């Protein structure tokens, strides 16, 4: 057991780092992931790397090639539209349940995370702004979803969020440094908070779907410019 725990920690760290790099585009879609290069880049042995890659296969970010290792999963317009639609549908259901079941503490968490997200423009460095906005935005939406009080639905939501991340990051790169885009998102978030506090489930579900689907046209243009169909 003394050696199992460190190995497990190495695998977890390798998984998190490699996942972050795939999402951020360090590896191109369908690029082969050579074990020798991964070992050198991440400073871990084959065993923990294989465990990390197996988890990324389960996340559908990596594909196992029979007898030939691994490659980054492909990206396509069809997958983009399917994942975003599925996520918007599920998020709408979760939001309805959260409005029905959420208590005062839930409302307070939604307001607090929205306020923190609105202040993200005070971060000056471009890299810090990208990471800071992404982190606070995820915290805001996670706070909203938490009110549904359904661990199984939240687990399904996490899975979809992981699968959408590579596409979403393309949108982030295009928009997060734009003050106009940030202001538009701030307004969308404020409108969401208003209808959530009013417990208007119908209006909230519509706003949430519209909010989540706004990146799709921008991501579509990026994928088409890269020759993806």
mmCIF file of C-alpha atoms in Angstrom:
data_model
loop_
_atom_site.group_PDB
_atom_site.id
_atom_site.type_symbol
_atom_site.label_atom_id
_atom_site.label_comp_id
_atom_site.label_asym_id
_atom_site.label_seq_id
_atom_site.Cartn_x
_atom_site.Cartn_y
_atom_site.Cartn_z
ATOM 1 C CA UNK A 1 0.000 0.000 0.000
ATOM 2 C CA UNK A 2 2.935 2.322 0.535
ATOM 3 C CA UNK A 3 3.803 2.308 -3.171
ATOM 4 C CA UNK A 4 0.196 2.241 -4.406
ATOM 5 C CA UNK A 5 -0.739 5.661 -3.026
ATOM 6 C CA UNK A 6 2.201 7.557 -4.602
ATOM 7 C CA UNK A 7 1.545 5.822 -7.944
ATOM 8 C CA UNK A 8 -2.122 6.757 -7.739
ATOM 9 C CA UNK A 9 -1.180 10.374 -7.006
ATOM 10 C CA UNK A 10 1.164 10.403 -9.994
ATOM 11 C CA UNK A 11 -1.611 9.072 -12.224
ATOM 12 C CA UNK A 12 -4.077 11.679 -10.949
ATOM 13 C CA UNK A 13 -1.615 14.509 -11.475
ATOM 14 C CA UNK A 14 -0.731 13.252 -14.952
ATOM 15 C CA UNK A 15 -4.423 12.981 -15.804
ATOM 16 C CA UNK A 16 -5.195 16.523 -14.662
ATOM 17 C CA UNK A 17 -2.199 18.073 -16.419
ATOM 18 C CA UNK A 18 -2.646 16.187 -19.685
ATOM 19 C CA UNK A 19 -6.376 16.917 -19.674
ATOM 20 C CA UNK A 20 -5.685 20.627 -19.180
ATOM 21 C CA UNK A 21 -3.203 20.612 -22.067
ATOM 22 C CA UNK A 22 -5.633 18.832 -24.405
ATOM 23 C CA UNK A 23 -8.433 21.247 -23.540
ATOM 24 C CA UNK A 24 -6.147 24.245 -24.058
ATOM 25 C CA UNK A 25 -5.107 22.995 -27.496
ATOM 26 C CA UNK A 26 -1.516 22.047 -26.740
ATOM 27 C CA UNK A 27 -2.212 18.869 -28.690
ATOM 28 C CA UNK A 28 -4.052 18.999 -32.006
ATOM 29 C CA UNK A 29 -7.141 16.869 -32.660
ATOM 30 C CA UNK A 30 -6.109 13.373 -33.802
ATOM 31 C CA UNK A 31 -2.465 13.997 -32.835
ATOM 32 C CA UNK A 32 -0.725 10.811 -31.723
ATOM 33 C CA UNK A 33 0.332 10.845 -28.083
ATOM 34 C CA UNK A 34 3.739 9.220 -28.030
ATOM 35 C CA UNK A 35 4.510 7.646 -24.667
ATOM 36 C CA UNK A 36 8.198 8.609 -24.837
ATOM 37 C CA UNK A 37 7.369 12.288 -25.270
ATOM 38 C CA UNK A 38 4.678 12.213 -22.600
ATOM 39 C CA UNK A 39 7.096 10.640 -20.108
ATOM 40 C CA UNK A 40 9.632 13.362 -20.814
ATOM 41 C CA UNK A 41 7.129 16.230 -20.717
ATOM 42 C CA UNK A 42 5.273 15.193 -17.564
ATOM 43 C CA UNK A 43 8.093 13.482 -15.718
ATOM 44 C CA UNK A 44 6.200 10.275 -14.928
ATOM 45 C CA UNK A 45 6.648 6.636 -15.853
ATOM 46 C CA UNK A 46 4.598 4.525 -18.248
ATOM 47 C CA UNK A 47 2.280 3.050 -15.596
ATOM 48 C CA UNK A 48 0.758 6.296 -14.257
ATOM 49 C CA UNK A 49 0.582 7.670 -17.823
ATOM 50 C CA UNK A 50 -1.395 4.666 -19.027
ATOM 51 C CA UNK A 51 -3.810 5.116 -16.121
ATOM 52 C CA UNK A 52 -4.190 8.804 -16.985
ATOM 53 C CA UNK A 53 -4.736 8.034 -20.669
ATOM 54 C CA UNK A 54 -7.317 5.363 -19.842
ATOM 55 C CA UNK A 55 -9.294 7.933 -17.850
ATOM 56 C CA UNK A 56 -9.039 10.418 -20.727
ATOM 57 C CA UNK A 57 -10.397 7.724 -23.053
ATOM 58 C CA UNK A 58 -13.370 7.404 -20.701
ATOM 59 C CA UNK A 59 -13.734 11.212 -20.886
ATOM 60 C CA UNK A 60 -13.747 10.919 -24.707
ATOM 61 C CA UNK A 61 -10.816 13.301 -24.988
ATOM 62 C CA UNK A 62 -8.402 10.552 -26.078
ATOM 63 C CA UNK A 63 -8.873 7.538 -28.349
ATOM 64 C CA UNK A 64 -7.057 4.235 -27.852
ATOM 65 C CA UNK A 65 -5.547 2.900 -31.082
ATOM 66 C CA UNK A 66 -5.462 -0.906 -31.100
ATOM 67 C CA UNK A 67 -1.871 -2.039 -30.487
ATOM 68 C CA UNK A 68 -0.606 1.414 -31.484
ATOM 69 C CA UNK A 69 -1.060 3.640 -28.452
ATOM 70 C CA UNK A 70 -3.246 6.698 -28.134
ATOM 71 C CA UNK A 71 -4.271 9.817 -30.022
ATOM 72 C CA UNK A 72 -6.244 12.941 -29.204
ATOM 73 C CA UNK A 73 -9.931 12.601 -30.061
ATOM 74 C CA UNK A 74 -11.124 14.282 -33.243
ATOM 75 C CA UNK A 75 -13.280 17.414 -33.215
ATOM 76 C CA UNK A 76 -16.203 18.038 -35.564
ATOM 77 C CA UNK A 77 -19.153 20.334 -36.172
ATOM 78 C CA UNK A 78 -21.535 17.419 -35.593
ATOM 79 C CA UNK A 79 -20.058 16.719 -32.152
ATOM 80 C CA UNK A 80 -19.998 20.430 -31.319
ATOM 81 C CA UNK A 81 -23.710 20.808 -31.985
ATOM 82 C CA UNK A 82 -24.678 17.565 -30.265
ATOM 83 C CA UNK A 83 -22.693 18.255 -27.093
ATOM 84 C CA UNK A 84 -23.871 21.835 -26.763
ATOM 85 C CA UNK A 85 -27.506 20.885 -27.353
ATOM 86 C CA UNK A 86 -27.297 18.023 -24.845
ATOM 87 C CA UNK A 87 -25.659 20.283 -22.283
ATOM 88 C CA UNK A 88 -28.242 23.048 -22.742
ATOM 89 C CA UNK A 89 -31.109 20.560 -22.415
ATOM 90 C CA UNK A 90 -29.678 18.999 -19.256
ATOM 91 C CA UNK A 91 -28.757 22.352 -17.719
ATOM 92 C CA UNK A 92 -32.316 23.562 -18.293
ATOM 93 C CA UNK A 93 -33.722 20.549 -16.443
ATOM 94 C CA UNK A 94 -31.248 20.969 -13.590
ATOM 95 C CA UNK A 95 -32.069 24.673 -13.306
ATOM 96 C CA UNK A 96 -35.799 23.988 -13.086
ATOM 97 C CA UNK A 97 -35.193 21.526 -10.260
ATOM 98 C CA UNK A 98 -32.808 23.939 -8.528
ATOM 99 C CA UNK A 99 -35.429 26.698 -8.550
ATOM 100 C CA UNK A 100 -37.947 24.224 -7.149
ATOM 101 C CA UNK A 101 -35.647 22.772 -4.481
ATOM 102 C CA UNK A 102 -33.031 25.429 -3.727
ATOM 103 C CA UNK A 103 -33.056 27.145 -0.330
ATOM 104 C CA UNK A 104 -31.810 30.523 0.917
ATOM 105 C CA UNK A 105 -28.212 29.293 1.154
ATOM 106 C CA UNK A 106 -28.408 28.260 -2.492
ATOM 107 C CA UNK A 107 -29.648 31.702 -3.493
ATOM 108 C CA UNK A 108 -26.824 33.307 -1.515
ATOM 109 C CA UNK A 109 -24.236 31.127 -3.276
ATOM 110 C CA UNK A 110 -25.619 32.070 -6.694
ATOM 111 C CA UNK A 111 -25.499 35.798 -5.862
ATOM 112 C CA UNK A 112 -21.988 35.570 -4.384
ATOM 113 C CA UNK A 113 -20.481 33.698 -7.326
ATOM 114 C CA UNK A 114 -22.191 36.055 -9.807
ATOM 115 C CA UNK A 115 -20.708 39.055 -7.999
ATOM 116 C CA UNK A 116 -17.250 37.499 -8.013
ATOM 117 C CA UNK A 117 -17.540 36.719 -11.722
ATOM 118 C CA UNK A 118 -18.613 40.292 -12.538
ATOM 119 C CA UNK A 119 -15.420 41.601 -10.909
ATOM 120 C CA UNK A 120 -13.107 39.425 -13.022
ATOM 121 C CA UNK A 121 -12.193 42.340 -15.312
ATOM 122 C CA UNK A 122 -10.078 43.728 -12.469
ATOM 123 C CA UNK A 123 -7.540 41.001 -13.316
ATOM 124 C CA UNK A 124 -4.920 42.558 -15.575
ATOM 125 C CA UNK A 125 -2.746 39.797 -17.080
ATOM 126 C CA UNK A 126 -4.218 38.150 -20.237
ATOM 127 C CA UNK A 127 -3.420 34.628 -19.033
ATOM 128 C CA UNK A 128 -4.776 35.385 -15.573
ATOM 129 C CA UNK A 129 -7.922 36.856 -17.103
ATOM 130 C CA UNK A 130 -8.512 33.749 -19.198
ATOM 131 C CA UNK A 131 -7.966 31.388 -16.277
ATOM 132 C CA UNK A 132 -9.728 33.657 -13.777
ATOM 133 C CA UNK A 133 -12.825 34.158 -15.894
ATOM 134 C CA UNK A 134 -13.039 30.457 -16.690
ATOM 135 C CA UNK A 135 -12.694 29.474 -13.023
ATOM 136 C CA UNK A 136 -15.255 32.006 -11.763
ATOM 137 C CA UNK A 137 -17.671 31.262 -14.582
ATOM 138 C CA UNK A 138 -17.599 27.548 -13.787
ATOM 139 C CA UNK A 139 -18.123 28.328 -10.081
ATOM 140 C CA UNK A 140 -21.168 30.470 -10.932
ATOM 141 C CA UNK A 141 -22.838 27.777 -13.037
ATOM 142 C CA UNK A 142 -21.909 25.066 -10.548
ATOM 143 C CA UNK A 143 -23.539 27.090 -7.761
ATOM 144 C CA UNK A 144 -26.735 27.343 -9.813
ATOM 145 C CA UNK A 145 -26.780 23.623 -10.607
ATOM 146 C CA UNK A 146 -26.087 22.572 -7.022
ATOM 147 C CA UNK A 147 -29.611 23.540 -6.004
ATOM 148 C CA UNK A 148 -31.091 20.550 -7.857
ATOM 149 C CA UNK A 149 -29.824 18.309 -5.034
ATOM 150 C CA UNK A 150 -29.349 15.341 -7.387
ATOM 151 C CA UNK A 151 -25.855 13.782 -7.319
ATOM 152 C CA UNK A 152 -26.620 11.657 -10.384
ATOM 153 C CA UNK A 153 -27.762 14.608 -12.487
ATOM 154 C CA UNK A 154 -24.736 16.611 -11.370
ATOM 155 C CA UNK A 155 -22.441 13.738 -12.331
ATOM 156 C CA UNK A 156 -24.008 13.659 -15.814
ATOM 157 C CA UNK A 157 -23.544 17.428 -15.993
ATOM 158 C CA UNK A 158 -19.845 17.118 -15.113
ATOM 159 C CA UNK A 159 -19.362 14.538 -17.869
ATOM 160 C CA UNK A 160 -20.922 16.812 -20.487
ATOM 161 C CA UNK A 161 -18.944 19.779 -19.207
ATOM 162 C CA UNK A 162 -15.691 17.845 -19.641
ATOM 163 C CA UNK A 163 -16.621 16.899 -23.196
ATOM 164 C CA UNK A 164 -17.562 20.451 -24.155
ATOM 165 C CA UNK A 165 -14.424 22.035 -22.707
ATOM 166 C CA UNK A 166 -12.200 21.731 -25.792
ATOM 167 C CA UNK A 167 -14.815 23.436 -27.924
ATOM 168 C CA UNK A 168 -15.605 26.034 -25.291
ATOM 169 C CA UNK A 169 -11.955 26.989 -24.986
ATOM 170 C CA UNK A 170 -11.922 27.935 -28.686
ATOM 171 C CA UNK A 171 -14.693 30.407 -27.893
ATOM 172 C CA UNK A 172 -12.852 31.690 -24.830
ATOM 173 C CA UNK A 173 -9.747 32.398 -26.891
ATOM 174 C CA UNK A 174 -11.820 34.390 -29.367
ATOM 175 C CA UNK A 175 -13.862 36.445 -26.906
ATOM 176 C CA UNK A 176 -12.588 36.628 -23.339
ATOM 177 C CA UNK A 177 -10.196 39.487 -24.039
ATOM 178 C CA UNK A 178 -12.960 41.541 -25.618
ATOM 179 C CA UNK A 179 -14.505 44.075 -23.223
ATOM 180 C CA UNK A 180 -17.723 44.032 -25.277
ATOM 181 C CA UNK A 181 -17.994 40.246 -25.038
ATOM 182 C CA UNK A 182 -17.330 40.322 -21.292
ATOM 183 C CA UNK A 183 -19.969 43.006 -20.794
ATOM 184 C CA UNK A 184 -22.511 40.997 -22.784
ATOM 185 C CA UNK A 185 -21.841 37.955 -20.623
ATOM 186 C CA UNK A 186 -22.104 40.076 -17.482
ATOM 187 C CA UNK A 187 -25.550 41.204 -18.599
ATOM 188 C CA UNK A 188 -26.614 37.627 -19.377
ATOM 189 C CA UNK A 189 -25.461 36.472 -15.938
ATOM 190 C CA UNK A 190 -27.266 39.354 -14.213
ATOM 191 C CA UNK A 191 -30.475 38.478 -16.077
ATOM 192 C CA UNK A 192 -30.109 34.843 -15.035
ATOM 193 C CA UNK A 193 -29.667 35.797 -11.379
ATOM 194 C CA UNK A 194 -32.748 38.034 -11.541
ATOM 195 C CA UNK A 195 -35.078 35.317 -12.853
ATOM 196 C CA UNK A 196 -33.562 32.718 -10.522
ATOM 197 C CA UNK A 197 -34.238 34.884 -7.472
ATOM 198 C CA UNK A 198 -37.752 35.504 -8.806
ATOM 199 C CA UNK A 199 -38.139 31.702 -8.993
ATOM 200 C CA UNK A 200 -39.342 32.006 -12.595
ATOM 201 C CA UNK A 201 -38.429 28.516 -13.800
ATOM 202 C CA UNK A 202 -39.818 28.880 -17.328
ATOM 203 C CA UNK A 203 -38.026 32.138 -18.082
ATOM 204 C CA UNK A 204 -34.840 30.943 -16.388
ATOM 205 C CA UNK A 205 -34.706 27.775 -18.517
ATOM 206 C CA UNK A 206 -35.072 29.819 -21.724
ATOM 207 C CA UNK A 207 -32.368 32.290 -20.659
ATOM 208 C CA UNK A 208 -30.029 29.478 -19.654
ATOM 209 C CA UNK A 209 -30.378 27.699 -22.992
ATOM 210 C CA UNK A 210 -29.796 30.922 -24.943
ATOM 211 C CA UNK A 211 -26.798 31.730 -22.730
ATOM 212 C CA UNK A 212 -25.170 28.330 -23.159
ATOM 213 C CA UNK A 213 -25.711 28.223 -26.929
ATOM 214 C CA UNK A 214 -24.184 31.647 -27.717
ATOM 215 C CA UNK A 215 -20.640 30.271 -28.252
ATOM 216 C CA UNK A 216 -21.727 27.797 -30.964
ATOM 217 C CA UNK A 217 -21.656 30.168 -34.002
ATOM 218 C CA UNK A 218 -18.224 31.485 -33.001
ATOM 219 C CA UNK A 219 -16.803 27.993 -32.445
ATOM 220 C CA UNK A 220 -18.333 26.888 -35.754
ATOM 221 C CA UNK A 221 -16.442 29.628 -37.600
ATOM 222 C CA UNK A 222 -13.170 28.633 -35.888
ATOM 223 C CA UNK A 223 -13.615 24.947 -36.781
ATOM 224 C CA UNK A 224 -14.529 25.746 -40.386
ATOM 225 C CA UNK A 225 -11.464 28.018 -40.687
ATOM 226 C CA UNK A 226 -9.370 25.035 -39.585
ATOM 227 C CA UNK A 227 -10.945 22.786 -42.183
ATOM 228 C CA UNK A 228 -13.028 20.745 -39.742
ATOM 229 C CA UNK A 229 -16.461 19.531 -40.758
#
